[in-house]
Short mmCIF file of N, CA and C in Angstrom, two decimals:
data_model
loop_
_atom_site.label_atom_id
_atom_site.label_comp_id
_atom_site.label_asym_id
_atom_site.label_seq_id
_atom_site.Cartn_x
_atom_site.Cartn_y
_atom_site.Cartn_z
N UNK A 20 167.85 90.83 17.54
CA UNK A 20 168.70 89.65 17.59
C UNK A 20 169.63 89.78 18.79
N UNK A 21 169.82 88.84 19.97
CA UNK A 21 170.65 88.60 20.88
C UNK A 21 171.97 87.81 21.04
N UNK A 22 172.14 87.39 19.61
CA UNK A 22 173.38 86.82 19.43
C UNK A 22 173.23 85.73 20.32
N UNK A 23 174.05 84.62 20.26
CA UNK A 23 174.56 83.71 20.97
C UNK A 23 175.19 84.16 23.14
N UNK A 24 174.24 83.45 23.37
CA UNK A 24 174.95 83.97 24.88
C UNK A 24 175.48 82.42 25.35
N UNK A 25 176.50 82.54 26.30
CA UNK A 25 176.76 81.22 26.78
C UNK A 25 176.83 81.69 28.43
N UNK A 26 176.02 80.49 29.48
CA UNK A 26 176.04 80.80 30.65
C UNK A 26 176.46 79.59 31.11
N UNK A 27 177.61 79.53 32.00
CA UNK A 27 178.12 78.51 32.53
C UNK A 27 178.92 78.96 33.83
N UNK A 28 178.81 77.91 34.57
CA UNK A 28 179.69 78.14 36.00
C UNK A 28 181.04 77.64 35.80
N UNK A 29 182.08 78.57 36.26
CA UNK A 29 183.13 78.27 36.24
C UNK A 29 184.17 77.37 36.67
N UNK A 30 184.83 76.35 36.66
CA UNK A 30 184.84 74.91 37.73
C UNK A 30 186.17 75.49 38.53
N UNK A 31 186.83 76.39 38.16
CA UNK A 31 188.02 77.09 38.84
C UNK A 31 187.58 77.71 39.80
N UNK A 32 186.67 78.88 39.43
CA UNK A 32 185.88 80.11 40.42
C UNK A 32 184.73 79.87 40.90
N UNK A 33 184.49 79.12 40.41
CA UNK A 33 182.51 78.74 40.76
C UNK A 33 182.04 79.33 40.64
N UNK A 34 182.39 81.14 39.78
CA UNK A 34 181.40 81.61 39.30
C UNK A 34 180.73 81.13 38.33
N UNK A 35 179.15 82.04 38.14
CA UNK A 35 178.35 81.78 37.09
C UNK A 35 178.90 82.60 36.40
N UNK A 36 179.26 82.36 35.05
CA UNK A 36 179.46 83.64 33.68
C UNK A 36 178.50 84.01 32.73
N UNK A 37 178.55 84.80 32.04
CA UNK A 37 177.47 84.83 30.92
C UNK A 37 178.19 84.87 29.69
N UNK A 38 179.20 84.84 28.90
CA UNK A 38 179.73 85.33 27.42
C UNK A 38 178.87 85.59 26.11
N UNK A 39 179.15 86.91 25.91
CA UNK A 39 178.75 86.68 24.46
C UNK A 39 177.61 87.54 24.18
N UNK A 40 176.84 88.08 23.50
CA UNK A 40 175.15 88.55 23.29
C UNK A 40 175.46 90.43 23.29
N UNK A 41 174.56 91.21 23.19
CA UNK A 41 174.48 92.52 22.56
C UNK A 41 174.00 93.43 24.17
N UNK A 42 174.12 94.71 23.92
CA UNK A 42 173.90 95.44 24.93
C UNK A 42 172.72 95.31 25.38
N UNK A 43 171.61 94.78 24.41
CA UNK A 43 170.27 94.21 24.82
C UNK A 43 169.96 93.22 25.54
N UNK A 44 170.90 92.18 25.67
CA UNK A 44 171.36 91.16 26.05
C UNK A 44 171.72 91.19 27.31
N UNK A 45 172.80 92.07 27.36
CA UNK A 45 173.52 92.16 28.73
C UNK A 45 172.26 93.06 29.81
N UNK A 46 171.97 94.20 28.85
CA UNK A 46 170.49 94.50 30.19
C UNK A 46 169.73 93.23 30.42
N UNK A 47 169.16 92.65 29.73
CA UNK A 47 168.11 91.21 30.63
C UNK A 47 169.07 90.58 31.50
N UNK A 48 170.55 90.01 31.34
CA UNK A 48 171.28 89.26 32.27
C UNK A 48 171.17 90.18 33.40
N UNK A 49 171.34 91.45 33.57
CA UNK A 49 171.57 92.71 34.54
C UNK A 49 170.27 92.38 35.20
N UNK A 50 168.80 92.97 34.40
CA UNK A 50 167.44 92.90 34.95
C UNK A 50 166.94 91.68 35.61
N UNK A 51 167.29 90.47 34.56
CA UNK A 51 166.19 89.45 35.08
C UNK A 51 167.02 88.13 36.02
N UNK A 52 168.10 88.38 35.52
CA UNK A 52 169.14 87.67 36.63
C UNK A 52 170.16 87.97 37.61
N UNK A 53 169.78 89.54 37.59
CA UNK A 53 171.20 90.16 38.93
C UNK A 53 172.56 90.01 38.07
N UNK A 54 172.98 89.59 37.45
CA UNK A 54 174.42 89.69 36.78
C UNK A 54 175.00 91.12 36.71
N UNK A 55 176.23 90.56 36.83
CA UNK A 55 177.00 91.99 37.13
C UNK A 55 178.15 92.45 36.19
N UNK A 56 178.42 93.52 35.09
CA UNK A 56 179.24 93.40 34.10
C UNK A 56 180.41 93.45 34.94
N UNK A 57 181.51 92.48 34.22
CA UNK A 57 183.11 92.18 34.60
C UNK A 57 183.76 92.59 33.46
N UNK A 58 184.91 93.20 33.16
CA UNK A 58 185.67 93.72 32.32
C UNK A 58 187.04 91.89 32.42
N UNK A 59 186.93 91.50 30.72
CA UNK A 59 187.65 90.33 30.95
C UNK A 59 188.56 90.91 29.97
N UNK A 60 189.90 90.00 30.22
CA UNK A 60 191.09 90.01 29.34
C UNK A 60 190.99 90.17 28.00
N UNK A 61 189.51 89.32 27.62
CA UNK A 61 189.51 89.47 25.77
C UNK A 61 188.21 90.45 25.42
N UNK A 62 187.14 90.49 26.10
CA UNK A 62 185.70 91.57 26.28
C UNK A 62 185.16 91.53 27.48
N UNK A 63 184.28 92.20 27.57
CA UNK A 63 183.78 92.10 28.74
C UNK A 63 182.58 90.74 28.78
N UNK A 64 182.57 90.86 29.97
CA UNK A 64 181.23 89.41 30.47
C UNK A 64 180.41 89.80 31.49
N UNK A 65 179.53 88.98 31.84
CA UNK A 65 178.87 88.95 33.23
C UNK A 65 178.87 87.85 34.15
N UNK A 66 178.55 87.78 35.28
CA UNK A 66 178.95 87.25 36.27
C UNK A 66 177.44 87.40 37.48
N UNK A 67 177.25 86.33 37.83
CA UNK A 67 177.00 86.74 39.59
C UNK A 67 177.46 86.84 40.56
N UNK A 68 177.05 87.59 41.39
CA UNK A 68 177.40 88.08 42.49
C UNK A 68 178.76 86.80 43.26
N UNK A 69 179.67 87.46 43.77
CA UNK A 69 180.36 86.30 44.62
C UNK A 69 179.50 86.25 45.95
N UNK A 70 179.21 84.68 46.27
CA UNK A 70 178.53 84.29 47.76
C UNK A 70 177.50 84.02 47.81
N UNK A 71 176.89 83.59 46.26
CA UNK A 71 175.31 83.14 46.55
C UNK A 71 175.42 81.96 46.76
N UNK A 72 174.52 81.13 47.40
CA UNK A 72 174.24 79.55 47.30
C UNK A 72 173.88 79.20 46.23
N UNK A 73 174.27 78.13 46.04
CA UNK A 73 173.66 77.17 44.29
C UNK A 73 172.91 77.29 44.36
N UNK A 74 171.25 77.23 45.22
CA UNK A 74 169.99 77.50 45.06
C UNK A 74 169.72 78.82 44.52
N UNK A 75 170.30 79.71 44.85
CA UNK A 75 170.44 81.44 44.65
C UNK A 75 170.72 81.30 42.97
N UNK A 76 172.16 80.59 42.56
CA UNK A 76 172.44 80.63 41.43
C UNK A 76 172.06 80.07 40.62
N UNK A 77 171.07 79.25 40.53
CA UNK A 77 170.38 78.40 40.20
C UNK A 77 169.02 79.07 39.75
N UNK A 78 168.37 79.63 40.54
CA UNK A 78 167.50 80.87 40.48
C UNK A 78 167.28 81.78 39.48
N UNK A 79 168.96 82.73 39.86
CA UNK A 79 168.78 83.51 38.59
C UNK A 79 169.42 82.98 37.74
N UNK A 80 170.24 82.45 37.34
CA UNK A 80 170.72 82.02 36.06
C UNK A 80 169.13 81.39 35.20
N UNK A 81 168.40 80.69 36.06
CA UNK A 81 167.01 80.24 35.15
C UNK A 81 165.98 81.19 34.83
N UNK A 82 166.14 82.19 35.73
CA UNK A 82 165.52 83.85 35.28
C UNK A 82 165.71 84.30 34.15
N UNK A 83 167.29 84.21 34.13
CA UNK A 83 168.03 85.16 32.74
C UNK A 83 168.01 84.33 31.72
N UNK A 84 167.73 82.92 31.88
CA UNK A 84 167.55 82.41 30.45
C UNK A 84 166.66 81.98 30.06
N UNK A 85 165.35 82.31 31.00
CA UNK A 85 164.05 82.43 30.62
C UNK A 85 163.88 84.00 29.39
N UNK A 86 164.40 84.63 30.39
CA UNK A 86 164.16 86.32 30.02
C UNK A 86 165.18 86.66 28.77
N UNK A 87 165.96 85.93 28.31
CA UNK A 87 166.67 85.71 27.33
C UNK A 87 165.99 85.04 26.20
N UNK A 88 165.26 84.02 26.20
CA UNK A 88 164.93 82.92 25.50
C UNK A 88 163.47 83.79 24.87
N UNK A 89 162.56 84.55 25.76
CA UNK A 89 161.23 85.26 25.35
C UNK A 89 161.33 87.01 26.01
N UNK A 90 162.26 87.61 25.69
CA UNK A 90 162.34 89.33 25.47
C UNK A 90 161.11 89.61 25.21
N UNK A 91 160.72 90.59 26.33
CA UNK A 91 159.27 91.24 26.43
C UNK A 91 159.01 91.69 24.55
N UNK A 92 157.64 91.24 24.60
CA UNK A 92 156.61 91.53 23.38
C UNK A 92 156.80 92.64 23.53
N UNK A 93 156.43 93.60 21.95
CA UNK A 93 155.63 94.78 21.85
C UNK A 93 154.46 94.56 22.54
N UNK A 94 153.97 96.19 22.91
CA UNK A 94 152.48 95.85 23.29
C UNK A 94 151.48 95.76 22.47
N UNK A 95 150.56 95.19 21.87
CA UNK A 95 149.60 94.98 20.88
C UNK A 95 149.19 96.45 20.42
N UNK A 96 148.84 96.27 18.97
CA UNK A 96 148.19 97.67 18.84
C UNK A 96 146.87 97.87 19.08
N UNK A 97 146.43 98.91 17.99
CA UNK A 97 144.82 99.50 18.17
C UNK A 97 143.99 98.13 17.52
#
């Protein structure tokens, strides 16, 4: 279970954020979207990189919530 994640761009910072979801969670934002853990006032979050273009962020944010949405299968058995 990945808990609830919320990914939204920030209209203050224009960062992208991620809030919310399990250490399992935060590796796919890390792996499949470049996100970067930020230590926040109430828990920690993730973030992308400062200085990508919206196309860039746009990119991975649809990576990580692909890779969020279908977490690699087991591999089949015998």
């Amino acid at each position: 279970m990945l808990e609830y994640i919320t990914i939204t761009k920030d209209a203050r910072t224009g960062l992208v954020v991620a809030l919310g979801g399990t250490e399992q969670a935060a590796g796919i934002l890390q792996t499949a979207g470049g996100f970067l853990n930020a230590p926040g006032p109430r828990s920690d979050y993730h973030c992308l990189p400062h200085g990508l273009h919206a196309q860039e962020q746009r990119l991975k944010t649809t990576a990580a919530a692909h890779a969020l949405m279908c977490p690699a299968l087991p591999a089949p058995g015998p």
